[in-house]
mmCIF file of C-alpha atoms and ligand atoms in Angstrom:
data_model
loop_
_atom_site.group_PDB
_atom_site.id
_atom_site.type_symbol
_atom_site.label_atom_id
_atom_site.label_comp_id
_atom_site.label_asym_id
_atom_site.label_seq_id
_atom_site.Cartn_x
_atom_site.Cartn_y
_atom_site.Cartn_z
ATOM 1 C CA UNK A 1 89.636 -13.176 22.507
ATOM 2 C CA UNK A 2 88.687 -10.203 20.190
ATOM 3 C CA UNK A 3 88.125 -12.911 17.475
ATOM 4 C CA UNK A 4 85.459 -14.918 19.868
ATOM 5 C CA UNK A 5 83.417 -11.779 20.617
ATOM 6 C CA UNK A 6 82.958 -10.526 17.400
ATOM 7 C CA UNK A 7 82.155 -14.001 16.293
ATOM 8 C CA UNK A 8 79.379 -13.988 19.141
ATOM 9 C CA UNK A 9 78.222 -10.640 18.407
ATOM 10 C CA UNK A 10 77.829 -11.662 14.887
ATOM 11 C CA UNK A 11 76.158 -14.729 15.845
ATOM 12 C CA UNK A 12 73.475 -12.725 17.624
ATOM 13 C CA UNK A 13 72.974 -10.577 15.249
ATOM 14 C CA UNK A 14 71.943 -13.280 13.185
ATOM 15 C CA UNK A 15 69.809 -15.206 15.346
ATOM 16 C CA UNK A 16 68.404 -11.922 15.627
ATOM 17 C CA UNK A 17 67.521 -11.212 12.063
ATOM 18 C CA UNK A 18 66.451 -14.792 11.496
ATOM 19 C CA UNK A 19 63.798 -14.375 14.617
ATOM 20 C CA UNK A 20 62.729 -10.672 13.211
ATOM 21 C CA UNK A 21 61.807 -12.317 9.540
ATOM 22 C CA UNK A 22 60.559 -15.513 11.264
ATOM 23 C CA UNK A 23 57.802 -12.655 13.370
ATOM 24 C CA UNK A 24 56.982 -11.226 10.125
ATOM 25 C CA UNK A 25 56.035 -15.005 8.526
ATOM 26 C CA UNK A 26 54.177 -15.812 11.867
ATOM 27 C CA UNK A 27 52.226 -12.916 12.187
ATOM 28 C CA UNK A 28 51.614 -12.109 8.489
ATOM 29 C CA UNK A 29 52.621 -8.609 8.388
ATOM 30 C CA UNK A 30 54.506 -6.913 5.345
ATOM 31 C CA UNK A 31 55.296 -3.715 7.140
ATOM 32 C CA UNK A 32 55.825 -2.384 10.464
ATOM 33 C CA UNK A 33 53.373 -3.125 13.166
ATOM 34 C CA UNK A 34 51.532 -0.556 15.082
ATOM 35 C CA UNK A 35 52.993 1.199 17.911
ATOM 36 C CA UNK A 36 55.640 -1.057 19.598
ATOM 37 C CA UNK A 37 58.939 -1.414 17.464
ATOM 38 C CA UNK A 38 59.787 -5.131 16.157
ATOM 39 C CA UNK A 39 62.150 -5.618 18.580
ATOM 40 C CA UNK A 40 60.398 -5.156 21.462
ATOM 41 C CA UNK A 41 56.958 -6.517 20.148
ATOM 42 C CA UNK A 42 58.418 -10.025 19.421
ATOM 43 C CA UNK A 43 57.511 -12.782 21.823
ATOM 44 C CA UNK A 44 59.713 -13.274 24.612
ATOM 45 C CA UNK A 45 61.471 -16.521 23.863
ATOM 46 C CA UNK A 46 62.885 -14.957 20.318
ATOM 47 C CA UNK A 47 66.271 -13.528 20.961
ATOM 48 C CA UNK A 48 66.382 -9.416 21.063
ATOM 49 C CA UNK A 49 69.205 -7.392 19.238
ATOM 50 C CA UNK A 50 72.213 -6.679 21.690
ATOM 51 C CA UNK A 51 71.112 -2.918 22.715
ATOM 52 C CA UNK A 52 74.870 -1.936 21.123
ATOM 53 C CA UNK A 53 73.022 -3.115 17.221
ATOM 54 C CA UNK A 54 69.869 -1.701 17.766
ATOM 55 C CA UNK A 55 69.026 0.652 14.590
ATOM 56 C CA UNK A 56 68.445 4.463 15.563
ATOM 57 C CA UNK A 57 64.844 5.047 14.449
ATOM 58 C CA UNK A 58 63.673 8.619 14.456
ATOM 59 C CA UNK A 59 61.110 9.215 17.568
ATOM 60 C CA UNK A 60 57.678 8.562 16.815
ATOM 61 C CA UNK A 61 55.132 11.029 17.199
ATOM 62 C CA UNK A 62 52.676 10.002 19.837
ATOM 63 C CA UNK A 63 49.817 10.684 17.153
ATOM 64 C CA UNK A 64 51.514 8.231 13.896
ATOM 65 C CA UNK A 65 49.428 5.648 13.104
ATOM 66 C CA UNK A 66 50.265 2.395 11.002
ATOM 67 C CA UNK A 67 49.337 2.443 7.238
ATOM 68 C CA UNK A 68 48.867 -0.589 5.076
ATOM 69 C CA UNK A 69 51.850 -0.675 2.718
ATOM 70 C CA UNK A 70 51.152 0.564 -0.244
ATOM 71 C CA UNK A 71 52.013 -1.413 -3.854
ATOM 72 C CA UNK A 72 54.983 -0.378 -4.801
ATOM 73 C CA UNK A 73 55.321 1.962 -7.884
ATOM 74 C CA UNK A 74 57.907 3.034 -10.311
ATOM 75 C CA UNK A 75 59.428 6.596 -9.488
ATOM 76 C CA UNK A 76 58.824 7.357 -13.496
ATOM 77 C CA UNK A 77 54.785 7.198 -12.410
ATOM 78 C CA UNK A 78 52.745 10.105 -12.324
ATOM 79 C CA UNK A 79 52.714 12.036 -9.282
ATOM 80 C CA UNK A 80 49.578 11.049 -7.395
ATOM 81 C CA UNK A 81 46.918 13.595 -7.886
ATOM 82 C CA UNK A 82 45.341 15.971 -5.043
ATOM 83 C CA UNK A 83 42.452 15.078 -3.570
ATOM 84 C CA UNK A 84 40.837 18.281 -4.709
ATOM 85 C CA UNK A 85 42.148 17.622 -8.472
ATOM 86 C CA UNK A 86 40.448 13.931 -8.046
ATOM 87 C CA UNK A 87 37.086 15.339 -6.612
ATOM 88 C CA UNK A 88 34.669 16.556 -9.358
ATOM 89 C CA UNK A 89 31.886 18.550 -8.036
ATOM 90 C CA UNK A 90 28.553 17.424 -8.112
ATOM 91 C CA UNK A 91 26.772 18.710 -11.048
ATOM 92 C CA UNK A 92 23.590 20.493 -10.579
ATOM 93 C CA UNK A 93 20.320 18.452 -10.696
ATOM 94 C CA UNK A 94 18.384 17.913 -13.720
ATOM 95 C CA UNK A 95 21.486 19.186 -15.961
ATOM 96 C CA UNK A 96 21.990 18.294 -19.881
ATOM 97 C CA UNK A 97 25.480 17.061 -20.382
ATOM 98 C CA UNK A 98 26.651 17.011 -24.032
ATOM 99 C CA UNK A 99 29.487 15.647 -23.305
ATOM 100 C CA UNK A 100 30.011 12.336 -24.994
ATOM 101 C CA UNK A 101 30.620 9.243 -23.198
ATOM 102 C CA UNK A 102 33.949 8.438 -23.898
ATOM 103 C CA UNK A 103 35.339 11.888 -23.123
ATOM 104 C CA UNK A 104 33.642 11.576 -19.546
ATOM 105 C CA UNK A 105 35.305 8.397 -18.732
ATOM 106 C CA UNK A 106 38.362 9.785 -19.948
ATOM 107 C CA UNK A 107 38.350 12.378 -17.680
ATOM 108 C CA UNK A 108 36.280 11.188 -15.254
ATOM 109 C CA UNK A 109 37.637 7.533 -13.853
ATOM 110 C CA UNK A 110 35.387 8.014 -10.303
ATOM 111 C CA UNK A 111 32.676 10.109 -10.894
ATOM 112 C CA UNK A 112 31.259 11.620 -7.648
ATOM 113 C CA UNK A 113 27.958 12.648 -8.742
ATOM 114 C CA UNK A 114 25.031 10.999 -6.477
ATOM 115 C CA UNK A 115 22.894 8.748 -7.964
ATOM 116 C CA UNK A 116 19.664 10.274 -9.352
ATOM 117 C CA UNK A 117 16.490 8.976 -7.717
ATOM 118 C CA UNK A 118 15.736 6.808 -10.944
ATOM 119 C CA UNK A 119 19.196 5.796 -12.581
ATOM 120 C CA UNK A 120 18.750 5.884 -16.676
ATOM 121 C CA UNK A 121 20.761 3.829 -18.642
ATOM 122 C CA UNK A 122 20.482 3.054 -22.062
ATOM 123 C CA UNK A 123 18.748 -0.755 -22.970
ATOM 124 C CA UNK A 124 21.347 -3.268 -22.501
ATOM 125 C CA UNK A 125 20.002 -5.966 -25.068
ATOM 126 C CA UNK A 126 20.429 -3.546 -28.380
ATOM 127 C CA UNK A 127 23.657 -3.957 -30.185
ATOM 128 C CA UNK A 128 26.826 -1.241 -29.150
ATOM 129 C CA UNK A 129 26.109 1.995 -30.259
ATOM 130 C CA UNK A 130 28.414 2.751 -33.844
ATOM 131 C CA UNK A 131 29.563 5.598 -32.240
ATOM 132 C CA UNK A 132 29.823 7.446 -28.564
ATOM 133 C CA UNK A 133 26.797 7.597 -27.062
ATOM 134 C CA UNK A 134 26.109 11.285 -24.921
ATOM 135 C CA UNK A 135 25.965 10.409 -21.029
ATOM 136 C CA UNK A 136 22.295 10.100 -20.470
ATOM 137 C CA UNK A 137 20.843 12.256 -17.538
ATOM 138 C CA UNK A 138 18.255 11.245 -15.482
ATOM 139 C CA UNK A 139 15.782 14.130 -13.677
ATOM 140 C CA UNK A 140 14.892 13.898 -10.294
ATOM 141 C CA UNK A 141 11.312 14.173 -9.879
ATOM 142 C CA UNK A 142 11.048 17.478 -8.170
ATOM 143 C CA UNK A 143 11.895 19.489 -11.253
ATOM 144 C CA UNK A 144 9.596 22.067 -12.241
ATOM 145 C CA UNK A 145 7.632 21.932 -15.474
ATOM 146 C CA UNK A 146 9.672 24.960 -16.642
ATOM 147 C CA UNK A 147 13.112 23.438 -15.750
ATOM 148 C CA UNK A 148 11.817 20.132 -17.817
ATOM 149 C CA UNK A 149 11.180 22.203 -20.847
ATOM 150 C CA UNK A 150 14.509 23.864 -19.801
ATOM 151 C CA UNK A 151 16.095 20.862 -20.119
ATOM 152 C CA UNK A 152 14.399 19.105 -23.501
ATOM 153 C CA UNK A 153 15.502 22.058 -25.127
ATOM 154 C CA UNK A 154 18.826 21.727 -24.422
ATOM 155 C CA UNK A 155 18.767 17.976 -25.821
ATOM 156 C CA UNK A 156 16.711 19.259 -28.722
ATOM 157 C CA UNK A 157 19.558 21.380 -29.526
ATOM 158 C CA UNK A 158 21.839 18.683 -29.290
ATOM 159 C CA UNK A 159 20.411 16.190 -31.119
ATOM 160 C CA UNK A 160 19.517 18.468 -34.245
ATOM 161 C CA UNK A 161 23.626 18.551 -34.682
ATOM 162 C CA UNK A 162 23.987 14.528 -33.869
ATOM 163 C CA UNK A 163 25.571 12.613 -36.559
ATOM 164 C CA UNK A 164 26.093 9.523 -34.096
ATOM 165 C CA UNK A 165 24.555 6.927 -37.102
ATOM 166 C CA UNK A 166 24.047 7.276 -40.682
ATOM 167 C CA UNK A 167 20.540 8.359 -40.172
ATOM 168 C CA UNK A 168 21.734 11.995 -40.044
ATOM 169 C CA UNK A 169 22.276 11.936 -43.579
ATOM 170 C CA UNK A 170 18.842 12.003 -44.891
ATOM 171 C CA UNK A 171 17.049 13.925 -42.405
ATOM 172 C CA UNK A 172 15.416 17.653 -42.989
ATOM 173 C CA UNK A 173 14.832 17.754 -39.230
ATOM 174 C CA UNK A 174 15.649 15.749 -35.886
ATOM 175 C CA UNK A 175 12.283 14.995 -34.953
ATOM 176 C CA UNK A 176 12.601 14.996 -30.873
ATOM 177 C CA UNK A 177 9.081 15.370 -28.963
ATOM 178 C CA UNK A 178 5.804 16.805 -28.671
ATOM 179 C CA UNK A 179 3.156 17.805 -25.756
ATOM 180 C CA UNK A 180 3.508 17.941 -21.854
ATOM 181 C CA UNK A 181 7.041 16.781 -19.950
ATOM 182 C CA UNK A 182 5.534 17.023 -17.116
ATOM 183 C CA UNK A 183 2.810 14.061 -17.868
ATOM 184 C CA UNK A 184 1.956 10.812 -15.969
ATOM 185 C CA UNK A 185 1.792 9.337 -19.770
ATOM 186 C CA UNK A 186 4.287 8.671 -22.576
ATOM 187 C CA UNK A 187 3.954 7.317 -25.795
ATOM 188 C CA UNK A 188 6.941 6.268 -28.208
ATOM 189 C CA UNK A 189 7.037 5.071 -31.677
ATOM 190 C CA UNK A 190 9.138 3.986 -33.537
ATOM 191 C CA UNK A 191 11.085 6.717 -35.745
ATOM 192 C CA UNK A 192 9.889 10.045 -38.044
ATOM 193 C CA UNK A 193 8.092 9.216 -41.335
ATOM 194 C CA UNK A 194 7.905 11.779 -43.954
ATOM 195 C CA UNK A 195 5.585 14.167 -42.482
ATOM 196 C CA UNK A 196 7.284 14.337 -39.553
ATOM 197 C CA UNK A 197 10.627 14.824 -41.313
ATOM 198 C CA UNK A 198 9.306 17.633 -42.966
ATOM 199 C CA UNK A 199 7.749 19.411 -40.321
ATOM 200 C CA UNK A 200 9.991 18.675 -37.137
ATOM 201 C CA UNK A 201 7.413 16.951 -34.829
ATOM 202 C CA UNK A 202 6.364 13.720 -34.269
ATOM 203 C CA UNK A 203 3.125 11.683 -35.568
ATOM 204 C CA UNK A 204 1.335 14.950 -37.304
ATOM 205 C CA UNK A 205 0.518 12.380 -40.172
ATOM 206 C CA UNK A 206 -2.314 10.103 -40.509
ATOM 207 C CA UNK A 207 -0.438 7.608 -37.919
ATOM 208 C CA UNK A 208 -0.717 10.799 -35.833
ATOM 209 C CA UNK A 209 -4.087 11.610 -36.349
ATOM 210 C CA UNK A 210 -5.227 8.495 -35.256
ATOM 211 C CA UNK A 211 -3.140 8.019 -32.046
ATOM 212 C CA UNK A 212 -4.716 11.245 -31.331
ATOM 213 C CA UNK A 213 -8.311 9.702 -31.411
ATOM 214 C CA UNK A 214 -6.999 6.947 -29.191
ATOM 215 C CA UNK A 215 -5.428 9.460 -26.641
ATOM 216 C CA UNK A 216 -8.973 11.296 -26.704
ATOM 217 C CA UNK A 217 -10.918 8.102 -26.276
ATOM 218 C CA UNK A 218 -8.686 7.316 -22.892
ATOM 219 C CA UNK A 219 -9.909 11.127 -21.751
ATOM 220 C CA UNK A 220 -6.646 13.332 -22.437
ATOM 221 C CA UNK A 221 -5.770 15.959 -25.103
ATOM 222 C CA UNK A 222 -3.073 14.847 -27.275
ATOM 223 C CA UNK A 223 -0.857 17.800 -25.370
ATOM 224 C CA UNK A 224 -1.763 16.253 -21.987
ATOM 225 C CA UNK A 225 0.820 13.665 -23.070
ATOM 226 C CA UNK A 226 4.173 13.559 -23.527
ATOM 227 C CA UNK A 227 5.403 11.699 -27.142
ATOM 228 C CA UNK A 228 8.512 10.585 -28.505
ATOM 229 C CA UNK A 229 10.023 8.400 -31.369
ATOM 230 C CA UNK A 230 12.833 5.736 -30.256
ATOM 231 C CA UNK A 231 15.103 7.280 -33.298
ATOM 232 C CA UNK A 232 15.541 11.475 -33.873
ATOM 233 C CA UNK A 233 15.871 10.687 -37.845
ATOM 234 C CA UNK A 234 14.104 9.471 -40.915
ATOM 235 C CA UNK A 235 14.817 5.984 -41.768
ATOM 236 C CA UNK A 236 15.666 5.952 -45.529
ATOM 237 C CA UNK A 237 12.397 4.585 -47.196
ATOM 238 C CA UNK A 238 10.717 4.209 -43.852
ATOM 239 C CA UNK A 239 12.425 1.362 -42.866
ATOM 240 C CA UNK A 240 12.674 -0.010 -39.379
ATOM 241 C CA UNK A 241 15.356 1.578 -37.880
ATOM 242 C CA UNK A 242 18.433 -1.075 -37.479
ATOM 243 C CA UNK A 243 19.655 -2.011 -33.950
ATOM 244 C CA UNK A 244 22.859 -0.233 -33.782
ATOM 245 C CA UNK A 245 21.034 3.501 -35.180
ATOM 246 C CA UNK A 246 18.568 2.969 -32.138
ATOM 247 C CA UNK A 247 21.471 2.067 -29.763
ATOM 248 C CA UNK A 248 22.855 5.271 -30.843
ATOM 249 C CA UNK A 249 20.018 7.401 -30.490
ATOM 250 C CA UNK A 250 18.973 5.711 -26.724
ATOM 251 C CA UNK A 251 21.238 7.571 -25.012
ATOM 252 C CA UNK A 252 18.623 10.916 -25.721
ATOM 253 C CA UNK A 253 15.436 8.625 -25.231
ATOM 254 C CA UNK A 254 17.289 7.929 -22.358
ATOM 255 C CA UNK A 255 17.035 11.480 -21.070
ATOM 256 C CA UNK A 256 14.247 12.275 -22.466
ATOM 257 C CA UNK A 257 12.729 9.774 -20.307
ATOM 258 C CA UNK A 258 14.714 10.806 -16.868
ATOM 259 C CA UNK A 259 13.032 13.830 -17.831
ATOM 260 C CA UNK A 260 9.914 13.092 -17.554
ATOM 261 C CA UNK A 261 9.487 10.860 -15.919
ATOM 262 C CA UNK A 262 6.447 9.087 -15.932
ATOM 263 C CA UNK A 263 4.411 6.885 -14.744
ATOM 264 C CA UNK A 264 3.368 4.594 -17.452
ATOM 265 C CA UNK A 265 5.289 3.968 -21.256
ATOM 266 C CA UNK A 266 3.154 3.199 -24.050
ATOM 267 C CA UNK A 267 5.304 1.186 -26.672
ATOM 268 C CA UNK A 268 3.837 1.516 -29.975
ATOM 269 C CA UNK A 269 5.104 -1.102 -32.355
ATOM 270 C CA UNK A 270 7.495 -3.893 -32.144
ATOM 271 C CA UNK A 271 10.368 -1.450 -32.913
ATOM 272 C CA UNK A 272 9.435 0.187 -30.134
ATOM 273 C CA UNK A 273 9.418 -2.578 -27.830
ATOM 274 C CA UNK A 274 12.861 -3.352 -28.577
ATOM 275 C CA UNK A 275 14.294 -0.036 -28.150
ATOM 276 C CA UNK A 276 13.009 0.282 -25.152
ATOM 277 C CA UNK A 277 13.567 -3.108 -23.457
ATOM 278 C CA UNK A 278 16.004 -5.079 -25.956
ATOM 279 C CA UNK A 279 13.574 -7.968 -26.638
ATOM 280 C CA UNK A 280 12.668 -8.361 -30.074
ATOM 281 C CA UNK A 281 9.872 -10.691 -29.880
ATOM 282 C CA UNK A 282 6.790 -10.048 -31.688
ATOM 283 C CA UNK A 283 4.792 -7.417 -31.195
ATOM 284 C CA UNK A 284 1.451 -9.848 -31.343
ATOM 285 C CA UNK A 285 2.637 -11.849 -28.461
ATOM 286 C CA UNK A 286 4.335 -8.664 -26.611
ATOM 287 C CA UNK A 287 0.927 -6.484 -26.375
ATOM 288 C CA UNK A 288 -1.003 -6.530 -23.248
ATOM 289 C CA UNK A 289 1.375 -7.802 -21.005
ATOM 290 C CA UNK A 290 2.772 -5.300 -18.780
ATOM 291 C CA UNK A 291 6.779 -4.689 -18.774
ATOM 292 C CA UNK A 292 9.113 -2.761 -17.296
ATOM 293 C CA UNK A 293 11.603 0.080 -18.507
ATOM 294 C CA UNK A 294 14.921 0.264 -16.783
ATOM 295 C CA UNK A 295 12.563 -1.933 -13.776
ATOM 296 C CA UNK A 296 11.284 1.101 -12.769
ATOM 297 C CA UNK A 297 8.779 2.487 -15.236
ATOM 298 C CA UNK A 298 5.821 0.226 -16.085
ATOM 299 C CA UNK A 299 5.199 -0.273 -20.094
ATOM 300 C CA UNK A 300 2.375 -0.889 -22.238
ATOM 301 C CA UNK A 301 3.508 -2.737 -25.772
ATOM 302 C CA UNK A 302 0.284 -2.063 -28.258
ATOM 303 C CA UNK A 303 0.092 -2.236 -31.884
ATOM 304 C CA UNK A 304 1.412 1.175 -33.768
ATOM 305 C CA UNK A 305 -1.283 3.022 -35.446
ATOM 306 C CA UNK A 306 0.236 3.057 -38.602
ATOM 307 C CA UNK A 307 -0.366 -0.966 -38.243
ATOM 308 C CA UNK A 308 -3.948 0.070 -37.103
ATOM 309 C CA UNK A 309 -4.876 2.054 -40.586
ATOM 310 C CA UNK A 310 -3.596 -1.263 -42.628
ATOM 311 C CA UNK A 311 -5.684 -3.277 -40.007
ATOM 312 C CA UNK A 312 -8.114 -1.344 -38.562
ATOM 313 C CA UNK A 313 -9.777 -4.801 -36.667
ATOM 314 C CA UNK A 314 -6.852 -4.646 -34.977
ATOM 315 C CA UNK A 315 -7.999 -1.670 -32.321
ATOM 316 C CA UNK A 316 -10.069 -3.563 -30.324
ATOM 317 C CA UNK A 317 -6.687 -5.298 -29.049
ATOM 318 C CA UNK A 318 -5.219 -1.866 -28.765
ATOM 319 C CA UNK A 319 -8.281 -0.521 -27.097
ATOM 320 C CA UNK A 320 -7.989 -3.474 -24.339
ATOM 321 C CA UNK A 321 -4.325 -2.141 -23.819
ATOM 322 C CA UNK A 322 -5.018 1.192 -23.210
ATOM 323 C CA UNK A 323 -7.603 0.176 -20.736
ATOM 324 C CA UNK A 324 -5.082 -1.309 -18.543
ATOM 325 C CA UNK A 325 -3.259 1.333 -18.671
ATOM 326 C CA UNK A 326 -6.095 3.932 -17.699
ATOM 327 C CA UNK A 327 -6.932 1.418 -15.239
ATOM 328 C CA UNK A 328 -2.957 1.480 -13.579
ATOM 329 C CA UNK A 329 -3.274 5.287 -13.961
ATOM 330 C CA UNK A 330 -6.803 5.761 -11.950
ATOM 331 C CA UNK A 331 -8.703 6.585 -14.680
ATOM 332 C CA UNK A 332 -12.521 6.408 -15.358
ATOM 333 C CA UNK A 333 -12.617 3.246 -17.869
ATOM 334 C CA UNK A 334 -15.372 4.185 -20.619
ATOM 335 C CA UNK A 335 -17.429 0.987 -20.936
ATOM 336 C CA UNK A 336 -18.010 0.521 -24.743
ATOM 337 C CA UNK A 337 -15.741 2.672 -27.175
HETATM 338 S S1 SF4 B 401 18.955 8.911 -35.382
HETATM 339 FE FE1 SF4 B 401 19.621 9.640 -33.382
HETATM 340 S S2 SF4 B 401 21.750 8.947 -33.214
HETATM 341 FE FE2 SF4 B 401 21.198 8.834 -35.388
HETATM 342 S S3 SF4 B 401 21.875 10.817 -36.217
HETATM 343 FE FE3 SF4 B 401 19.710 11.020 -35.658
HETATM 344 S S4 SF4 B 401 19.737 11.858 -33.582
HETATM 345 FE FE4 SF4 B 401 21.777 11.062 -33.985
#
């Protein structure tokens, strides 16, 4: 008689366990369902677990709440981290990192920073930079003309240590900017020549001298605008800089250009062109056609001036480009020049 029960006890209990897994596979769940135990919660016609069998289960607190499982893990894995150890505080607007790149995703898997009202990134169609490429900063647009300056000099002081391409090794000086950061207009060549080398500042030779005429002619002073070179460094020889030294200098264009922010780009030069926007089309067939940097900042390609001294017939195209640009920017357009 003893024998038969616990045969039928046993029986129950698995016709019990059989209906418990058979819930799970109908009703998809991995885990324990919300508030009502399994036993209980399973539909009426599945057999329940004789009340002698049922598990003890520690009382649930009125306020528990179901979680999704969670993968498992091996007990050798690192200790989840806080949430205050895994929240990085938002740095302060219009701040310079120097950090390089690959020490911020090292440290910095989710970054928590919000996203500056004009995102900068550095142009995707140039070949990978030869070596980590600083985080580029954009500034929001409310900075003051102080905290710009604040800012550039920061990055000036980091790139005059940069050794990110080869182009370090023949420089005197990093050649980084010159005139307002606070203007509606920016114009970017392509790299320092000698002159510039030597002195620190960009387009002070005859190239220079020149783009100043042409700044004067569309009604600014040459320190009403805001000028830059794609790459920091002399080329050797003056040659164009390659793909990868301009990939590694973008990131500080980059920021130079979050910056400032402006309103229009004027790309001087093929090589310009293609630092900004990746395409490396010809410069003939590029000018006059209005781009866009990053989609957000409008961009003039013209001929450099340096092409403009060898070819000086060539500045009536250039003068039609900067028309279109003084026309974008609200400008009185000068009927003859
Ligand atoms: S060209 Fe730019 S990336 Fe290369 S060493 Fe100079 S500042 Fe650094």
């Amino acid at each position: 008689m003893e024998a038969d029960a616990l045969r039928q006890e046993l029986a129950d209990l698995t016709a019990a366990v059989r209906a418990f897994l058979d819930w799970h596979v109908m009703t998809g769940t991995t885990g324990l369902p919300p508030g009502e135990a399994p036993s209980s919660a399973a539909p009426a016609h599945l057999p329940h677990l004789p009340a002698s069998l049922e598990p003890e289960r520690p009382p649930r607190s009125p306020a528990a709440t179901y979680e999704e499982p969670k993968p498992a893990r091996p007990l050798s894995a690192a200790p989840a981290a806080a949430p205050v150890a895994a929240y990085e505080a938002p740095r302060p607007a219009g701040s310079v990192t120097a950090a390089p790149m690959h020490a911020a995703q090292a440290t910095e898997p989710v970054r928590q920073d919000r996203p500056s009202p004009r995102p900068v990134e550095a142009p995707r169609a140039v070949a990978a930079p030869v070596a980590a490429a600083p985080a580029p900063t954009a500034g929001p647009t409310t900075d003051t003309l102080d905290e710009r300056r604040a800012r550039l000099t920061v990055l000036a002081s980091e790139v005059a240590g940069c050794q990110r391409c080869d182009l370090h090794a023949g420089r005197t000086h990093t050649v980084v900017q010159r005139g307002n950061p606070n203007s509606e207009l920016v114009f970017i060549g392509e790299g320092p020549g000698m002159e510039e080398d030597r002195s620190g500042e960009p387009f002070v030779g005859p190239a220079g001298q020149l783009l100043d005429k042409m700044i004067a002619a569309m009604g600014y002073h040459r320190d009403d605008v805001y000028i830059c070179n794609i790459v920091k460094c002399r080329p050797p020889n003056n040659r164009k800089p390659e793909a990868a030294e301009m990939a590694a200098c973008s990131p500080y264009l980059a920021t130079q250009l979050g910056i400032v922010n402006p309103r229009v780009i004027v790309a001087l030069g093929a090589t310009a062109v293609q630092g900004l926007i990746g395409t490396t089309e010809g410069i003939t067939r590029l000018r006059g056609t209005w781009k866009l940097y990053k989609g957000a900042i409008p961009l003039m390609p013209t001929f450099h001036p340096a092409y403009l001294l060898r070819q000086p017939s060539a500045k009536r195209e250039v003068w039609s480009d900067l028309k279109m640009v003084m026309t974008f920017l609200g400008r009185s357009v000068p009927e003859r020049h």
